[in-house]
Coordinates of C-alpha atoms in Angstrom, one line a residue:
M1 CA -17.1 -20.2 -36.0
K2 CA -15.0 -17.9 -33.8
N3 CA -18.2 -16.1 -32.6
I4 CA -19.9 -19.4 -31.8
L5 CA -16.8 -20.5 -29.8
R6 CA -16.7 -17.2 -28.0
V7 CA -20.4 -17.3 -27.1
G8 CA -20.1 -20.9 -25.9
L9 CA -17.1 -20.0 -23.7
A10 CA -18.9 -16.9 -22.4
T11 CA -22.0 -19.0 -21.5
V12 CA -19.8 -21.5 -19.5
L13 CA -18.1 -18.5 -17.7
V14 CA -21.5 -17.2 -16.8
I15 CA -22.3 -20.5 -15.1
L16 CA -19.0 -20.8 -13.4
F17 CA -18.9 -17.3 -12.1
S18 CA -22.5 -17.3 -10.9
G19 CA -22.7 -16.1 -7.3
C20 CA -19.0 -16.4 -6.6
A21 CA -18.0 -12.7 -5.9
R22 CA -19.3 -9.5 -4.3
H23 CA -20.5 -8.2 -7.6
A24 CA -24.2 -7.7 -8.0
A25 CA -25.7 -11.2 -8.5
Q26 CA -24.2 -12.8 -11.6
P27 CA -26.4 -14.2 -14.4
G28 CA -27.0 -17.9 -14.6
A29 CA -27.2 -20.2 -17.6
L30 CA -29.2 -18.8 -20.5
P31 CA -32.7 -20.2 -20.7
D32 CA -33.9 -22.2 -23.7
N33 CA -36.4 -19.5 -24.7
F34 CA -33.7 -16.8 -24.8
S35 CA -34.2 -14.8 -27.9
L36 CA -31.2 -13.2 -29.7
K37 CA -33.5 -11.1 -31.8
S38 CA -35.4 -9.6 -28.9
S39 CA -32.2 -9.1 -26.9
A40 CA -30.6 -7.3 -29.8
A41 CA -33.4 -4.8 -29.7
A42 CA -32.8 -4.1 -26.0
V43 CA -29.3 -2.7 -26.5
L44 CA -28.3 -0.7 -29.6
V45 CA -25.2 1.1 -30.8
D46 CA -25.8 3.5 -33.7
K47 CA -23.4 4.4 -36.5
D48 CA -22.0 7.3 -34.3
H49 CA -21.2 4.7 -31.6
T50 CA -23.9 6.1 -29.2
I51 CA -25.3 3.4 -27.0
T52 CA -28.9 3.2 -25.9
V53 CA -30.9 0.8 -23.8
N54 CA -34.6 0.0 -24.4
D55 CA -35.7 -0.3 -20.8
Q56 CA -39.1 -1.7 -21.7
Q57 CA -37.6 -4.5 -23.8
L58 CA -34.9 -5.2 -21.2
Q59 CA -37.5 -5.5 -18.4
A60 CA -39.5 -7.8 -20.5
L61 CA -36.5 -10.1 -21.1
A62 CA -35.6 -10.0 -17.4
A63 CA -39.2 -11.0 -16.5
Q64 CA -39.1 -13.8 -19.0
Q65 CA -35.9 -15.2 -17.6
Q66 CA -36.9 -14.4 -14.0
I67 CA -33.7 -12.5 -13.3
S68 CA -32.8 -8.9 -12.6
S69 CA -32.5 -6.3 -15.4
R70 CA -28.8 -6.1 -15.0
Q71 CA -28.4 -9.9 -15.2
A72 CA -30.4 -9.8 -18.3
L73 CA -28.2 -7.1 -19.7
V74 CA -25.1 -9.1 -19.0
N75 CA -26.6 -12.1 -20.9
I76 CA -27.5 -9.9 -23.8
L77 CA -24.0 -8.4 -24.0
L78 CA -22.3 -11.8 -23.8
Q79 CA -24.5 -13.1 -26.7
S80 CA -24.0 -10.1 -28.9
S81 CA -21.8 -10.4 -32.0
D82 CA -21.7 -6.6 -32.5
K83 CA -18.0 -5.6 -32.3
K84 CA -19.2 -2.2 -30.8
L85 CA -20.3 -4.1 -27.7
Q86 CA -17.1 -6.1 -27.3
P87 CA -13.9 -5.2 -25.5
D88 CA -11.2 -3.3 -27.4
P89 CA -7.5 -2.5 -26.6
A90 CA -8.5 0.6 -24.7
F91 CA -10.7 -1.4 -22.4
N92 CA -7.9 -3.9 -21.7
K93 CA -5.6 -1.0 -20.7
V94 CA -8.2 0.2 -18.1
R95 CA -8.8 -3.3 -16.9
Q96 CA -5.1 -3.9 -16.4
L97 CA -5.0 -0.7 -14.3
V98 CA -7.9 -1.3 -12.0
S99 CA -8.5 -5.0 -11.6
S100 CA -6.8 -8.4 -11.0
G101 CA -7.5 -9.5 -14.6
E102 CA -8.6 -12.9 -13.4
T103 CA -12.0 -12.8 -15.1
E104 CA -12.3 -13.7 -18.8
V105 CA -12.2 -10.5 -20.8
F106 CA -15.6 -10.9 -22.6
Y107 CA -17.3 -11.6 -19.3
A108 CA -15.5 -8.7 -17.6
Y109 CA -16.6 -6.3 -20.4
A110 CA -20.2 -7.3 -20.2
D111 CA -20.2 -7.1 -16.4
V112 CA -18.7 -3.7 -16.2
L113 CA -20.7 -2.2 -19.1
S114 CA -23.9 -3.5 -17.5
R115 CA -23.0 -1.6 -14.3
Y116 CA -22.2 1.5 -16.4
L117 CA -25.6 1.4 -18.0
T118 CA -27.6 0.7 -14.8
S119 CA -25.8 2.0 -11.7
E120 CA -26.4 5.5 -10.5
T121 CA -23.2 5.4 -8.4
F122 CA -20.9 4.1 -11.2
A123 CA -19.2 7.4 -12.1
C124 CA -18.0 7.9 -8.5
R125 CA -17.4 4.2 -7.7
E126 CA -15.5 3.3 -10.9
P127 CA -14.2 6.6 -12.4
S128 CA -11.6 5.0 -14.7
Y129 CA -14.2 2.7 -16.4
Y130 CA -16.7 5.6 -16.5
R131 CA -14.3 7.8 -18.5
Y132 CA -13.6 5.0 -20.8
F133 CA -17.2 4.2 -21.6
N134 CA -18.1 7.9 -22.0
A135 CA -15.4 8.2 -24.6
R136 CA -16.2 5.0 -26.5
Y137 CA -20.0 5.5 -26.6
H138 CA -20.0 9.3 -26.9
R139 CA -22.2 9.8 -23.9
E140 CA -22.4 13.2 -22.3
D141 CA -20.3 13.6 -19.3
H142 CA -23.0 14.7 -16.8
D143 CA -22.0 16.9 -13.9
Y144 CA -22.1 14.1 -11.5
R145 CA -19.9 15.7 -8.8
C146 CA -18.6 13.0 -6.6
A147 CA -19.2 14.7 -3.3
G148 CA -17.7 13.4 0.0
D149 CA -14.6 11.9 1.3
I150 CA -12.4 9.3 -0.5
P151 CA -11.5 6.1 1.3
F152 CA -8.0 4.6 1.5
N153 CA -7.1 1.4 3.4
V154 CA -4.0 2.7 5.2
V155 CA -1.6 0.0 6.3
S156 CA 0.6 0.4 9.3
Q157 CA 2.8 -2.0 11.4
H158 CA -0.3 -2.5 13.6
G159 CA -2.6 -3.6 10.8
A160 CA -4.9 -1.5 8.5
K161 CA -7.5 1.2 9.0
V162 CA -9.7 2.9 6.5
R163 CA -9.2 6.6 6.3
W164 CA -11.8 8.8 4.7
L165 CA -9.9 11.7 3.1
N166 CA -11.5 15.0 2.3
P167 CA -9.9 15.9 -1.1
K168 CA -10.0 19.6 -0.2
R169 CA -7.5 18.8 2.6
V170 CA -4.9 17.4 0.1
S171 CA -3.0 20.6 -0.7
E172 CA -0.4 18.9 -2.9
I173 CA 0.7 15.5 -4.3
H174 CA 4.4 14.8 -4.5
L175 CA 6.5 12.1 -6.2
L176 CA 8.3 10.4 -3.3
F177 CA 11.7 8.9 -4.2
A178 CA 13.7 6.8 -1.8
G179 CA 17.4 6.5 -2.9
K180 CA 19.4 3.4 -3.5
G181 CA 19.2 0.8 -0.8
K182 CA 21.5 -2.1 0.0
G183 CA 19.2 -4.9 -1.1
L184 CA 18.7 -6.3 -4.6
M185 CA 15.2 -5.0 -5.0
S186 CA 16.1 -1.5 -3.9
K187 CA 19.2 -1.1 -6.0
F188 CA 17.6 1.6 -8.2
G189 CA 15.5 3.2 -5.5
H190 CA 11.7 3.3 -5.0
V191 CA 9.0 5.7 -6.2
S192 CA 5.6 6.4 -4.8
L193 CA 3.2 9.3 -4.3
R194 CA 2.9 11.4 -1.1
L195 CA -0.4 13.1 -0.3
I196 CA 0.2 16.3 1.6
V197 CA -2.8 16.3 4.0
C198 CA -3.6 19.5 5.8
P199 CA -4.9 19.7 9.4
E200 CA -8.6 20.2 9.9
H201 CA -9.5 23.9 9.2
N202 CA -6.0 25.0 8.3
V203 CA -4.9 25.1 4.7
D204 CA -1.8 27.2 5.1
Q205 CA 0.7 25.5 2.9
E206 CA 3.6 25.7 5.3
V207 CA 1.5 24.1 8.1
C208 CA 0.2 21.4 5.6
D209 CA 3.8 20.5 4.7
Q210 CA 4.7 20.0 8.3
N211 CA 1.6 18.0 9.2
L212 CA 3.7 14.8 8.6
Y213 CA 1.7 12.4 10.8
Q214 CA -1.4 12.7 8.6
H215 CA 0.4 12.5 5.3
I216 CA -0.3 9.3 3.2
V217 CA 2.0 7.5 0.8
L218 CA 0.6 5.5 -2.1
G219 CA 2.9 3.2 -3.9
Y220 CA 3.0 -0.1 -5.8
R221 CA 4.8 -2.7 -3.9
A222 CA 5.3 -6.4 -3.9
H223 CA 5.3 -8.5 -0.8
V224 CA 9.0 -9.1 -0.7
D225 CA 11.8 -8.2 1.7
D226 CA 15.6 -8.3 1.6
F227 CA 15.8 -11.1 4.2
T228 CA 13.8 -13.6 2.3
I229 CA 13.6 -12.4 -1.3
D230 CA 13.9 -14.8 -4.2
A231 CA 15.4 -12.9 -7.1
M232 CA 14.0 -15.3 -9.7
K233 CA 10.5 -14.8 -8.4
G234 CA 11.0 -11.0 -8.7
V235 CA 12.1 -11.4 -12.3
F236 CA 9.5 -13.8 -13.5
G237 CA 6.4 -12.4 -11.7
D238 CA 5.8 -14.8 -8.9
Y239 CA 5.2 -12.0 -6.5
R240 CA 1.9 -10.0 -6.4
A241 CA 1.9 -6.3 -6.8
Y242 CA -0.6 -4.0 -5.1
L243 CA -1.1 -0.2 -4.7
Y244 CA -0.5 0.2 -0.9
A245 CA -1.5 3.1 1.2
N246 CA 0.8 3.7 4.2
E247 CA 1.3 6.4 6.8
F248 CA 4.1 8.7 5.8
M249 CA 6.0 8.4 9.1
D250 CA 6.1 4.6 8.7
I251 CA 7.7 5.0 5.3
Y252 CA 10.1 7.6 6.6
R253 CA 11.2 5.3 9.4
E254 CA 11.6 2.4 7.0
Y255 CA 13.7 4.3 4.5
A256 CA 15.6 7.0 6.4
I257 CA 16.1 5.2 9.8
E258 CA 16.0 1.4 9.2
E259 CA 17.6 1.4 5.7
F260 CA 19.6 4.6 5.8
R261 CA 18.2 5.9 2.5
E262 CA 17.7 9.5 1.4
V263 CA 14.1 10.5 0.6
Y264 CA 13.1 13.2 -1.9
S265 CA 9.6 14.7 -2.1
L266 CA 9.0 16.4 -5.5
P267 CA 5.9 18.5 -5.7
L268 CA 3.7 17.9 -8.8
K269 CA 2.0 20.7 -10.7
L270 CA -1.7 19.8 -10.2
N271 CA -4.7 22.1 -9.6
Q272 CA -7.5 21.2 -7.2
G273 CA -9.6 19.5 -9.9
Q274 CA -6.7 17.4 -11.1
R275 CA -5.7 16.4 -7.6
E276 CA -9.3 15.3 -6.8
E277 CA -9.6 13.3 -10.1
L278 CA -6.2 11.7 -9.4
L279 CA -7.1 10.8 -5.8
R280 CA -10.4 9.1 -6.9
G281 CA -8.6 7.1 -9.5
L282 CA -5.9 6.1 -7.1
S283 CA -8.5 5.0 -4.6
E284 CA -10.2 2.9 -7.2
I285 CA -6.9 1.2 -8.0
S286 CA -5.9 0.7 -4.4
W287 CA -9.2 -1.1 -3.7
S288 CA -9.4 -3.2 -6.9
Y289 CA -6.0 -3.8 -8.4
A290 CA -3.8 -6.9 -8.0
G291 CA -1.2 -7.9 -10.6
D292 CA 2.1 -9.6 -11.1
Y293 CA 5.2 -7.9 -9.9
K294 CA 8.2 -8.2 -12.3
F295 CA 11.5 -6.5 -11.4
F296 CA 12.3 -5.3 -14.9
T297 CA 8.9 -4.7 -16.5
S298 CA 6.1 -4.4 -13.9
N299 CA 7.5 -2.7 -10.8
C300 CA 6.9 0.4 -8.6
S301 CA 8.1 2.7 -11.4
T302 CA 6.4 1.3 -14.5
L303 CA 3.1 0.7 -12.7
L304 CA 3.0 4.2 -11.3
Q305 CA 3.7 5.7 -14.7
L306 CA 0.9 3.7 -16.3
A307 CA -1.5 4.9 -13.6
L308 CA -0.4 8.5 -14.1
R309 CA -0.8 8.2 -17.9
S310 CA -4.4 7.2 -17.4
L311 CA -5.4 9.5 -14.5
W312 CA -3.4 12.7 -15.4
P313 CA -3.9 13.9 -19.0
E314 CA -1.0 16.3 -18.8
F315 CA 1.3 13.5 -17.8
S316 CA 0.3 11.4 -20.8
K317 CA 0.8 14.4 -23.2
N318 CA 4.3 15.3 -21.9
L319 CA 7.0 14.2 -24.3
Q320 CA 9.5 13.3 -21.6
M321 CA 7.0 10.8 -20.2
N322 CA 6.6 8.9 -23.5
T323 CA 9.4 6.7 -22.3
L324 CA 8.4 4.0 -19.8
Y325 CA 11.2 4.1 -17.2
W326 CA 11.6 0.7 -15.5
R327 CA 14.3 2.1 -13.2
P328 CA 12.8 4.3 -10.4
D329 CA 15.8 6.6 -10.3
N330 CA 15.5 7.3 -14.0
F331 CA 11.8 8.1 -13.7
F332 CA 12.5 10.4 -10.8
A333 CA 15.3 12.2 -12.8
A334 CA 13.1 12.6 -15.8
L335 CA 10.1 14.0 -13.9
R336 CA 12.3 16.2 -11.9
T337 CA 13.4 18.1 -15.0
S338 CA 10.0 18.2 -16.7
E339 CA 7.3 20.9 -16.6
L340 CA 5.1 18.6 -14.6
S341 CA 7.0 19.2 -11.3
D342 CA 8.3 22.0 -9.2
F343 CA 11.9 21.1 -9.7
N344 CA 13.1 24.2 -7.8
A345 CA 11.8 22.6 -4.6
L346 CA 14.9 20.3 -4.5
E347 CA 17.6 22.6 -5.9
D348 CA 18.8 23.6 -2.4
L349 CA 18.6 20.4 -0.3
S350 CA 19.2 22.3 3.0
A351 CA 16.2 24.5 2.3
A352 CA 14.2 21.5 1.1
E353 CA 15.0 19.7 4.3
K354 CA 13.6 22.5 6.4
K355 CA 10.4 22.5 4.4
G356 CA 10.0 18.8 4.6
F357 CA 10.8 18.1 0.9
Y358 CA 14.0 16.2 1.6
F359 CA 14.9 13.8 4.3
S360 CA 18.5 12.9 4.6
S361 CA 19.7 9.4 5.7
T362 CA 19.9 9.2 9.5
E363 CA 23.1 7.0 9.2
P364 CA 25.5 10.0 10.0
I365 CA 23.4 10.9 13.1
Y366 CA 23.6 7.3 14.5
N367 CA 27.3 7.0 13.6
K368 CA 28.0 10.2 15.4
A369 CA 26.2 8.9 18.5
L370 CA 28.2 5.7 18.2
R371 CA 31.5 7.6 18.2
V372 CA 30.4 9.7 21.2
V373 CA 29.4 6.6 23.2
A374 CA 32.5 4.6 22.2
A375 CA 34.9 7.4 23.1
A376 CA 33.4 7.7 26.6
M377 CA 33.7 4.0 27.3
Q378 CA 36.8 2.4 28.8
D379 CA 36.5 -0.8 26.6
P380 CA 33.7 -0.5 24.0
Q381 CA 32.7 -3.9 22.6
F382 CA 31.6 -2.5 19.2
K383 CA 33.1 -0.4 16.4
T384 CA 30.1 -0.2 14.0
L385 CA 26.4 0.2 14.2
D386 CA 25.9 -3.4 13.1
E387 CA 28.2 -4.6 15.9
Y388 CA 26.3 -2.5 18.4
V389 CA 22.9 -3.8 17.4
N390 CA 24.0 -7.5 17.1
Q391 CA 25.5 -7.4 20.6
N392 CA 23.5 -9.2 23.2
P393 CA 21.2 -6.4 24.6
V394 CA 21.5 -7.7 28.2
E395 CA 25.3 -7.8 28.0
R396 CA 25.3 -4.4 26.3
Y397 CA 23.5 -2.8 29.2
E398 CA 25.5 -4.6 31.9
N399 CA 28.8 -3.4 30.2
A400 CA 27.6 0.2 30.4
L401 CA 26.7 -0.2 34.1
Q402 CA 30.0 -1.9 34.9
D403 CA 32.1 0.9 33.3
A404 CA 32.0 3.1 36.4
L405 CA 33.5 6.2 34.8
Y406 CA 31.1 5.9 31.8
Y407 CA 28.1 5.4 34.1
Q408 CA 29.0 8.5 36.0
H409 CA 29.4 10.6 32.9
L410 CA 26.1 9.2 31.6
K411 CA 24.3 10.8 34.6
Q412 CA 26.1 14.1 34.1
D413 CA 26.6 14.7 30.4
V414 CA 23.4 15.5 28.5
Y415 CA 25.0 15.0 25.1
L416 CA 26.4 11.6 26.0
H417 CA 23.1 10.5 27.6
G418 CA 21.2 11.5 24.5
A419 CA 23.6 9.6 22.3
Q420 CA 23.2 6.4 24.4
V421 CA 19.4 6.5 24.4
L422 CA 19.4 7.2 20.6
L423 CA 21.6 4.1 19.9
E424 CA 19.5 1.9 22.1
E425 CA 16.3 3.1 20.4
F426 CA 18.0 2.4 17.1
S427 CA 18.6 -1.2 18.1
V428 CA 14.9 -1.6 19.1
L429 CA 13.8 -0.3 15.6
Q430 CA 16.2 -2.7 13.9
F431 CA 14.9 -5.8 15.8
Q432 CA 11.3 -4.8 15.3
A433 CA 12.0 -4.6 11.5
R434 CA 13.7 -8.0 11.6
T435 CA 10.8 -9.5 13.6
R436 CA 8.3 -8.2 11.0
S437 CA 10.3 -9.6 8.2
E438 CA 10.8 -13.0 9.7
M439 CA 7.1 -13.1 10.8
S440 CA 6.1 -12.5 7.2
N441 CA 8.4 -15.2 6.0
F442 CA 6.9 -17.6 8.6
F443 CA 3.4 -17.0 7.5
D444 CA 4.3 -17.2 3.9
K445 CA 6.2 -20.5 4.3
N446 CA 3.5 -22.1 6.4
K447 CA 0.4 -20.6 4.6
I448 CA -1.8 -18.1 6.4
A449 CA -4.9 -20.1 5.9
D450 CA -3.3 -23.3 7.4
I451 CA -2.0 -21.4 10.4
E452 CA -5.3 -19.8 11.0
R453 CA -7.1 -23.1 10.9
H454 CA -4.6 -24.7 13.3
M455 CA -4.8 -21.8 15.8
L456 CA -8.6 -21.9 15.7
S457 CA -8.5 -25.6 16.6
V458 CA -6.1 -25.2 19.6
L459 CA -6.9 -21.8 21.1
G460 CA -9.9 -20.7 23.2
R461 CA -12.2 -18.0 21.9
D462 CA -10.4 -15.1 23.7
E463 CA -7.0 -16.4 22.8
F464 CA -7.9 -16.7 19.1
N465 CA -9.3 -13.2 19.2
A466 CA -6.0 -11.9 20.5
F467 CA -4.1 -13.9 17.9
S468 CA -6.4 -12.6 15.1
A469 CA -6.2 -9.0 16.1
C470 CA -2.6 -8.7 17.3
I471 CA -0.7 -11.0 14.9
L472 CA -2.9 -12.2 12.0
K473 CA -4.4 -8.9 11.1
P474 CA -1.0 -7.0 10.8
V475 CA 0.5 -9.9 8.8
K476 CA -2.5 -10.0 6.4
A477 CA -2.4 -6.3 5.9
A478 CA 1.3 -6.4 5.0
V479 CA 0.9 -9.4 2.6
Q480 CA -2.2 -8.2 0.8
P481 CA -4.2 -5.0 1.3
H482 CA -7.9 -5.4 1.7
K483 CA -9.8 -5.6 -1.7
T484 CA -13.3 -5.1 -3.0
T485 CA -14.4 -6.4 -6.3
V486 CA -16.2 -3.4 -7.6
G487 CA -14.3 -0.1 -7.4
I488 CA -14.4 2.4 -4.5
P489 CA -16.5 1.1 -1.6
E490 CA -19.2 3.2 0.0
R491 CA -19.4 4.1 3.7
A492 CA -22.1 1.5 4.3
E493 CA -19.8 -1.3 3.1
I494 CA -16.9 -0.2 5.2
A495 CA -19.2 0.2 8.3
A496 CA -20.6 -3.3 7.8
N497 CA -17.0 -4.8 7.8
K498 CA -15.7 -2.6 10.6
E499 CA -13.8 -4.5 13.3
S500 CA -14.0 -3.9 17.0
V501 CA -11.0 -2.2 18.7
F502 CA -8.7 -4.8 20.4
L503 CA -6.1 -3.7 22.9
C504 CA -3.1 -5.9 22.2
D505 CA -1.0 -4.2 24.9
S506 CA -3.3 -5.1 27.8
K507 CA -2.0 -7.4 30.6
E508 CA -4.7 -10.0 29.9
N509 CA -3.7 -10.3 26.3
A510 CA 0.0 -10.5 27.2
V511 CA -0.9 -13.9 28.8
Y512 CA -2.7 -15.0 25.7
L513 CA 0.1 -13.9 23.4
K514 CA 2.6 -16.1 25.4
K515 CA 0.5 -19.2 24.7
I516 CA 0.0 -18.1 21.1
G517 CA 3.8 -17.8 20.7
L518 CA 4.2 -21.4 21.9
E519 CA 1.6 -22.7 19.5
L520 CA 3.1 -20.9 16.6
E521 CA 6.5 -22.3 17.6
N522 CA 5.0 -25.8 17.5
I523 CA 4.0 -25.3 13.9
D524 CA 7.5 -24.6 12.6
P525 CA 10.2 -24.5 15.3
V526 CA 13.0 -23.7 12.9
S527 CA 11.3 -20.7 11.3
W528 CA 10.0 -19.4 14.6
K529 CA 13.5 -19.4 16.2
P530 CA 14.7 -16.1 14.7
I531 CA 11.4 -14.5 15.4
K532 CA 11.6 -15.4 19.1
K533 CA 15.2 -14.1 19.2
F534 CA 14.4 -10.8 17.5
M535 CA 11.2 -10.2 19.6
L536 CA 13.2 -10.9 22.8
S537 CA 16.0 -8.6 21.7
A538 CA 13.5 -5.8 20.9
M539 CA 11.8 -6.2 24.3
V540 CA 15.2 -6.1 26.2
G541 CA 16.2 -3.1 24.1
M542 CA 13.0 -1.3 25.1
H543 CA 13.7 -2.1 28.8
N544 CA 17.3 -0.7 28.3
V545 CA 15.9 2.5 26.9
E546 CA 13.6 2.9 29.9
Q547 CA 16.5 2.3 32.3
F548 CA 18.8 4.7 30.5
L549 CA 16.1 7.4 30.6
T550 CA 16.0 7.2 34.4
L551 CA 19.7 8.3 34.4
A552 CA 18.9 11.6 32.6
P553 CA 21.1 14.3 34.1
S554 CA 19.3 16.8 36.4
K555 CA 20.0 20.5 36.2
D556 CA 22.2 20.2 39.3
E557 CA 24.3 17.3 37.9
V558 CA 24.9 18.6 34.3
V559 CA 28.5 19.0 33.4
E560 CA 29.2 22.5 32.0

């Protein structure tokens, strides 16, 4: 009875899922003349669990049903009552690692196994499933050699861009740990992986370590922030988790500058082959995985550990890694003392900072600049960094100009001038971060799809293009990284979906963006109000920076 019920459910799922995704075409309902006996002869698993496909029988069934061979294969697998052709716990582990898990498990198994048996690119496109099926069905691991670069959809504050990464240029992979933050979700820190990417044609390790602007950070994150976070959603899994790829310098700015957190970069002991296998597995996850984020059980730490257990055999065998550490700080501490990492790299933090393995919080630097500026003013209107940032930026600049003695010193004292510019740049970064946070909150509250439809109905073509490229694209990239449904995409797929370059900073688009802002404000005036305030504050702050820079002391004016 259970098998009959399962087969019936599977058949319904075949119909429901037919043609709904970017898989190869899905099978339709089974024909009346479908033969279980003849289909069983097409796919066999012997007593040694070795799987074979009778191509002639399969093609005959496909012709009979007027569908492709792979569609016929899926039908056969769905109808099979052979336990050796059904999902087991090991399959579910891989599935949880590399997919959204939204498809019924029996259909998912039949679909993936059919690709494994028929696709020539399966090994390189879906490496995690490939290793699983090779192990289960005792098939020889052919020397498939996945040549070529590995794609990652790298998200920045401007949107997302696919970077094709030559694995030979990744000299090391580090565990990146950001220390305790002020927000609830950052109380125990954050862990991710840092790819040390070398410059073209230079693999000197010291040069690679300092090539910061090309380094990539891979980390599981949920779309939450400390301005709008709902703690109960974080506990019960109402946020979605993804494996994001980010530019390292964006992550550094977020943690060390905007949040004043220390950042540790711990080298992992991986050889070239292990690094390449790990990179391909991580790429597969980044393009395919979507799951529930749960603060205590399914977070940046636990999800990363589960990925490393699957993709790095030495990690899964290490006794210290048998424990699943839900706290990122505990995971970092355990890995730091294990044989899997180069723990000596962080023994001397001064030396580590010079090498780019440790990044101290920038809070002491900004506080020092604050003290220098406040001491030089006759009547400073701030005592803390928060008070400086929250002061009206127009009034802040006017106060500096009206303090005649301070203004004079600003043009003569290089140290004071540098401190003032540094503080004003800090205020710009803070307001840009607040703008991004409130913008995400706005689109989440009012639904991206609804906003997009509204803007399409009220904007002209060029105006909507500006809205789509300069506002919608960055928001979508932050909320949910681009996904495929079948593993690592190939270059042809990426090229087909490549978007044209759009210059958001042009004068023409500035006019469009002004109208766009008014239309967004009409949608939800209350939620748009803080966005408008923070954007204006950031713009005025940038203007202040430009004005202060014009006061830079010349060599003749410098006070000795």
